[in-house]
Short mmCIF file of C-alpha atoms in Angstrom, two decimals:
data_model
loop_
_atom_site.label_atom_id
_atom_site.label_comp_id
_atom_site.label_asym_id
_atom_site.label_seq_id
_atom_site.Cartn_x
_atom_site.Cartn_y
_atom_site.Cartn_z
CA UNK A 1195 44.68 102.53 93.82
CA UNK A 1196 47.42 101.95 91.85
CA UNK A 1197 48.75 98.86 90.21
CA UNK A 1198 51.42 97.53 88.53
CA UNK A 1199 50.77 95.00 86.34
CA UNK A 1200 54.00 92.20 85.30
CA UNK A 1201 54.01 89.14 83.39
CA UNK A 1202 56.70 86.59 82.33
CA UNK A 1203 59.81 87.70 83.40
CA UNK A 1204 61.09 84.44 82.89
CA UNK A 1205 64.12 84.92 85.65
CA UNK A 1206 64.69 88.11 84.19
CA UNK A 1207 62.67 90.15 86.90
CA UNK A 1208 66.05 92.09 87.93
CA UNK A 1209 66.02 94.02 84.90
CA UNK A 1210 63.17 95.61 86.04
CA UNK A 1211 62.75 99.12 87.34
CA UNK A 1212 60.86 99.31 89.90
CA UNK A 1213 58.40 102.47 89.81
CA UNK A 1214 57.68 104.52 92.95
CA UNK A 1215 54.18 105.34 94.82
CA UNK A 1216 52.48 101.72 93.80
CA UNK A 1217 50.01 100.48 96.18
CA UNK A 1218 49.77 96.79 94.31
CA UNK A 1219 52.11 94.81 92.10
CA UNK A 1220 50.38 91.68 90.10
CA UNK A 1221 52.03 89.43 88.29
CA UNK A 1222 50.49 86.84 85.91
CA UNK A 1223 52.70 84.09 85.73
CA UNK A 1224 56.27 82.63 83.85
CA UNK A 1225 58.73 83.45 86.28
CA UNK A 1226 60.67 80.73 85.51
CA UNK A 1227 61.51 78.49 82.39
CA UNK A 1228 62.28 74.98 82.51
CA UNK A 1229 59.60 72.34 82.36
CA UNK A 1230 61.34 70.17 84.58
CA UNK A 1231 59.66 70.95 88.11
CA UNK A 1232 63.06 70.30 90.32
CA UNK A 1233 65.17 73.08 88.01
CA UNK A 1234 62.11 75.01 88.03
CA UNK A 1235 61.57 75.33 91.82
CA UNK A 1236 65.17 76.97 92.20
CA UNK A 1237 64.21 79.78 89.51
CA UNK A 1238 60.90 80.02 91.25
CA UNK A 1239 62.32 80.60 94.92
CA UNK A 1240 64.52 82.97 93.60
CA UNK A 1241 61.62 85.43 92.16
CA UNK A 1242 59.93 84.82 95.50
CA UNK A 1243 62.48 86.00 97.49
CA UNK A 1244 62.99 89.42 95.18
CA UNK A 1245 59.35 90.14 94.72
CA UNK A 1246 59.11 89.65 98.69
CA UNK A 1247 61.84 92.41 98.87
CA UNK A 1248 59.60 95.12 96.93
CA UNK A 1249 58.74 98.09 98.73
CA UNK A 1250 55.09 97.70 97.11
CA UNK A 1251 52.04 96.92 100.34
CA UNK A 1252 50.82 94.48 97.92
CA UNK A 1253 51.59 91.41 96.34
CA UNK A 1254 49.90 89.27 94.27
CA UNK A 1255 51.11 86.55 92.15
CA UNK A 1256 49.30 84.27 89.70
CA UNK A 1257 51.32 81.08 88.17
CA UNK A 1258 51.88 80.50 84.73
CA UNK A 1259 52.21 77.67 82.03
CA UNK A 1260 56.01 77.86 82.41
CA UNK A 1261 56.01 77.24 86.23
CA UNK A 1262 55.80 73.57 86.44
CA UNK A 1263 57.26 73.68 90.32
CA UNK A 1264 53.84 75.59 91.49
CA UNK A 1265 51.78 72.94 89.35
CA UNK A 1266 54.12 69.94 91.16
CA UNK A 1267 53.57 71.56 94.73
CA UNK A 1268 57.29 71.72 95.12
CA UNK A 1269 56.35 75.46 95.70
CA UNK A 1270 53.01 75.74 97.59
CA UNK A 1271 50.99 78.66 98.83
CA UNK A 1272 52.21 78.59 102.06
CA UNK A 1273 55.39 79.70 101.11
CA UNK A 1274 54.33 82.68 99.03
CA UNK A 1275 51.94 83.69 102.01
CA UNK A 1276 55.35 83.24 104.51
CA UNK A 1277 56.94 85.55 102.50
CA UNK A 1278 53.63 88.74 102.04
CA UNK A 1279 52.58 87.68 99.26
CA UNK A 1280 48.78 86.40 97.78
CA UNK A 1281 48.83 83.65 95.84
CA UNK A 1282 45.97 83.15 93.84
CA UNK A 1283 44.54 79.86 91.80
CA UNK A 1284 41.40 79.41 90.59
CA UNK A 1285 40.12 81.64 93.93
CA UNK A 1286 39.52 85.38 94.79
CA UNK A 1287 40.37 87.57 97.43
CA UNK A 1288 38.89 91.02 98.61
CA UNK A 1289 41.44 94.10 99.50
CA UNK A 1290 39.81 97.74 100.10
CA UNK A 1291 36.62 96.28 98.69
CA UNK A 1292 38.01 95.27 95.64
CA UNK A 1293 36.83 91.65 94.43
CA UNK A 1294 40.10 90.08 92.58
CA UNK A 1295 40.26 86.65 90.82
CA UNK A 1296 43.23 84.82 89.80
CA UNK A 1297 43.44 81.58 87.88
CA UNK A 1298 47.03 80.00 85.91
CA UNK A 1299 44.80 78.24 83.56
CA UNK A 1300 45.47 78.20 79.43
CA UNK A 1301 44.11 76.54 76.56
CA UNK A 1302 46.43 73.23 76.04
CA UNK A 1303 49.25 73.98 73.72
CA UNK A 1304 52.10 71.04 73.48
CA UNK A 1305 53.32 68.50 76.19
CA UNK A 1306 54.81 68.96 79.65
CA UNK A 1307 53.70 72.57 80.65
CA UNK A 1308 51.41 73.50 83.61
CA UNK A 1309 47.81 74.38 84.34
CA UNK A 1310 47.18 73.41 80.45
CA UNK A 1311 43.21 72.63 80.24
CA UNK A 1312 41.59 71.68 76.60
CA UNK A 1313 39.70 74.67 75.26
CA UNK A 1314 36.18 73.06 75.11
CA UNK A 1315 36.25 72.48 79.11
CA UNK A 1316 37.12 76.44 79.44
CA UNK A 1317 33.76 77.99 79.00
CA UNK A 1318 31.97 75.31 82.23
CA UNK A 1319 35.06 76.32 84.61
CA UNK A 1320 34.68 80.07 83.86
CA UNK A 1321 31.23 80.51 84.39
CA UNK A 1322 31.87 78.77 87.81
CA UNK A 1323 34.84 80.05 89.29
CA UNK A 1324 34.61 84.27 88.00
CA UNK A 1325 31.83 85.59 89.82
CA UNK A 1326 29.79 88.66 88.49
CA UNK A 1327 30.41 90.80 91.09
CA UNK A 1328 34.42 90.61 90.03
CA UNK A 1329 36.24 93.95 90.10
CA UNK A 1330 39.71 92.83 88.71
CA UNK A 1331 40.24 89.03 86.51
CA UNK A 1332 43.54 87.94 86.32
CA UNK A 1333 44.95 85.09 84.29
CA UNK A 1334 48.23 84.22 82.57
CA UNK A 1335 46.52 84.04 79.10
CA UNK A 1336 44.80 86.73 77.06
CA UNK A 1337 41.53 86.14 75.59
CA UNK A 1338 40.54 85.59 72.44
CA UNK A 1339 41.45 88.74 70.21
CA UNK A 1340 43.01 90.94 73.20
CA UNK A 1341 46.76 91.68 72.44
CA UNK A 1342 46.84 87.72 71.90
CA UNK A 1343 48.55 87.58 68.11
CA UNK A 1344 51.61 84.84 67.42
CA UNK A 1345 53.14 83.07 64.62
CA UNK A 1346 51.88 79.09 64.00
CA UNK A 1347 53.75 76.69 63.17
CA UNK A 1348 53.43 77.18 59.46
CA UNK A 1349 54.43 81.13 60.28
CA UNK A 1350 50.78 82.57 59.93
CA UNK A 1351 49.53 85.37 62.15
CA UNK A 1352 46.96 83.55 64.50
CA UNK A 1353 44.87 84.71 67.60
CA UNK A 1354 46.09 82.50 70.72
CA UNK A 1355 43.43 83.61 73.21
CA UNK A 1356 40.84 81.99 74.80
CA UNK A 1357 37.46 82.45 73.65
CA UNK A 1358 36.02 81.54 76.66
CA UNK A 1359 37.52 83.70 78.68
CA UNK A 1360 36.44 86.40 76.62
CA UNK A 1361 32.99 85.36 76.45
CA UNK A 1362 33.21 85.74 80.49
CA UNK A 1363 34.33 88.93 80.86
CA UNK A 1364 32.07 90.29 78.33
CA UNK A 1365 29.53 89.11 80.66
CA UNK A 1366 31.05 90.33 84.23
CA UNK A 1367 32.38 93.50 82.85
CA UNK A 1368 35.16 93.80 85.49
CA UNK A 1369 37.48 96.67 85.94
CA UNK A 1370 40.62 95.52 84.87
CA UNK A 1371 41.56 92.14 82.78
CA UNK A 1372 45.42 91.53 83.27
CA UNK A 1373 47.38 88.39 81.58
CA UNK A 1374 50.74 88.22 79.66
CA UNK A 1375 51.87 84.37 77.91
CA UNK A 1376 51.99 85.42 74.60
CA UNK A 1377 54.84 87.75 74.40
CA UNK A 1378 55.53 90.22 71.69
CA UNK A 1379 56.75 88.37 68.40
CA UNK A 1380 58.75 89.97 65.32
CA UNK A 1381 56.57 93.17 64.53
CA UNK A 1382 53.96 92.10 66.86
CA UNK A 1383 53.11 94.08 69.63
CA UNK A 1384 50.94 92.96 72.50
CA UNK A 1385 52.43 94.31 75.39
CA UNK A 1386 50.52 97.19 76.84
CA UNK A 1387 47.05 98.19 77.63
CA UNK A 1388 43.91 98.00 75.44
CA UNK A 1389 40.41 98.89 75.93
CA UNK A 1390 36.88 98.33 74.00
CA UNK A 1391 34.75 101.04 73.12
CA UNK A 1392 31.75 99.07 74.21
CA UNK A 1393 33.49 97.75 77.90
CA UNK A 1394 34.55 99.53 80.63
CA UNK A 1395 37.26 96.34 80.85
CA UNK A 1396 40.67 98.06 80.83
CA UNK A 1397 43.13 94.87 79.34
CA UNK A 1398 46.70 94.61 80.37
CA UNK A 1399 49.14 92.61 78.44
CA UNK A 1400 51.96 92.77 81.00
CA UNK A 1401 54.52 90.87 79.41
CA UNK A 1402 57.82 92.01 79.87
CA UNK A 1403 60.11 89.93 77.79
CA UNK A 1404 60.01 89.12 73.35
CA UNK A 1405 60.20 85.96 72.21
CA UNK A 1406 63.87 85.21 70.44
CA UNK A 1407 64.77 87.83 72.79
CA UNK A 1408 65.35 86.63 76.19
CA UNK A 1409 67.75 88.46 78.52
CA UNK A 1410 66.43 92.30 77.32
CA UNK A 1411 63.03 93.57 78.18
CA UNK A 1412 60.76 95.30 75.96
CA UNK A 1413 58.77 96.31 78.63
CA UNK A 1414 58.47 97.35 82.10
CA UNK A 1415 55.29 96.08 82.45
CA UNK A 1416 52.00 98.21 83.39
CA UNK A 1417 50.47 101.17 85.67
CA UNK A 1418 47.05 100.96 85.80
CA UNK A 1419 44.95 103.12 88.25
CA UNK A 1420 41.54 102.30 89.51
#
């Protein structure tokens, strides 16, 4: 099978090219921008109704922190489902035997954004909801020390993952771990794929857009084959 893997596009998902002979697009969250759900439901439908229009079998789609809409219920699953596609939270679904898991949730990072949870409450709802038998873990955030490096406040290099989550799939092992949220920064890099000499995890940073550079993509996301 063949994936492609996209991540905050951030109403930029036109500027895409869309590759030929994919059997499954996922995307891990920030379609949109605003934090204010009503402005954020209109950028929201409108990535619907173009990622309902790709000639892909598959589509999956996992919220992020930016879409505040999906959080609200202003959007629901129904009306992904109406239009072909899976929407996953906090659930999994199996396609051609292969077990998939999607969840929105990040570690809690300033007021007003969605499916924020505090980091110490992480580690209880991973262990419950990301089964061992999982083939493929989506989530909009990396974890801890995958592709994950920003700028704080102060203008140090930090890690932004979640430890948590990392501690989980070093236990399942899945096949693929795909996320985006923290963008490529400056000189940093963390778009692309990445994998551990001591996993079989392949981890895809599918972000498509820098930060201070909205409006031209430095990526065009993933293709990952299973």
């Amino acid at each position: 099978m063949k994936i492609w893997h996209i991540s905050d596009t951030h109403t930029y998902h036109n500027l895409l090219e869309i590759p030929t002979g994919i059997d499954m697009v996922i995307f891990s969250g920030d379609c949109s921008n605003p934090k204010d759900p009503y402005t954020n439901e209109v950028e929201v439908r409108g990535f619907i109704d173009w990622y309902r229009k790709l000639k892909i079998p598959i589509k999956i789609f996992v919220a992020g922190n930016h879409d505040t809409s999906i959080e609200k219920k202003l959007v629901t699953s129904e009306d992904f489902s109406r239009c072909g596609i899976i929407y996953l939270e906090n659930g999994d679904i199996i396609i051609d035997g292969i077990k998939i898991f999607g969840s929105p949730y990040t570690p809690t990072f300033g007021y007003g954004w969605a499916f924020n949870k505090d980091r110490h409450k992480l580690d209880r709802i991973w262990k419950h909801l990301i089964n061992s038998d999982t083939d493929i873990v989506i989530n909009h955030g990396p974890p801890k020390g995958i592709l994950d490096l920003s700028f704080d406040m102060r203008g140090n290099i930090e890690r932004c993952g979640d430890k948590s989550l990392l501690n989980r799939v070093l236990e399942v092992n899945p096949k693929l771990c795909l996320f985006g949220h923290i963008h490529n920064c400056g000189d940093i890099i963390n778009q692309g794929t990445m994998k551990l000499s001591t996993l079989d995890t392949i981890f895809s940073n599918g972000s498509v857009m820098k930060d201070g550079r909205f409006g031209k993509l430095t990526s065009n996301g993933n293709i990952i084959e299973i």
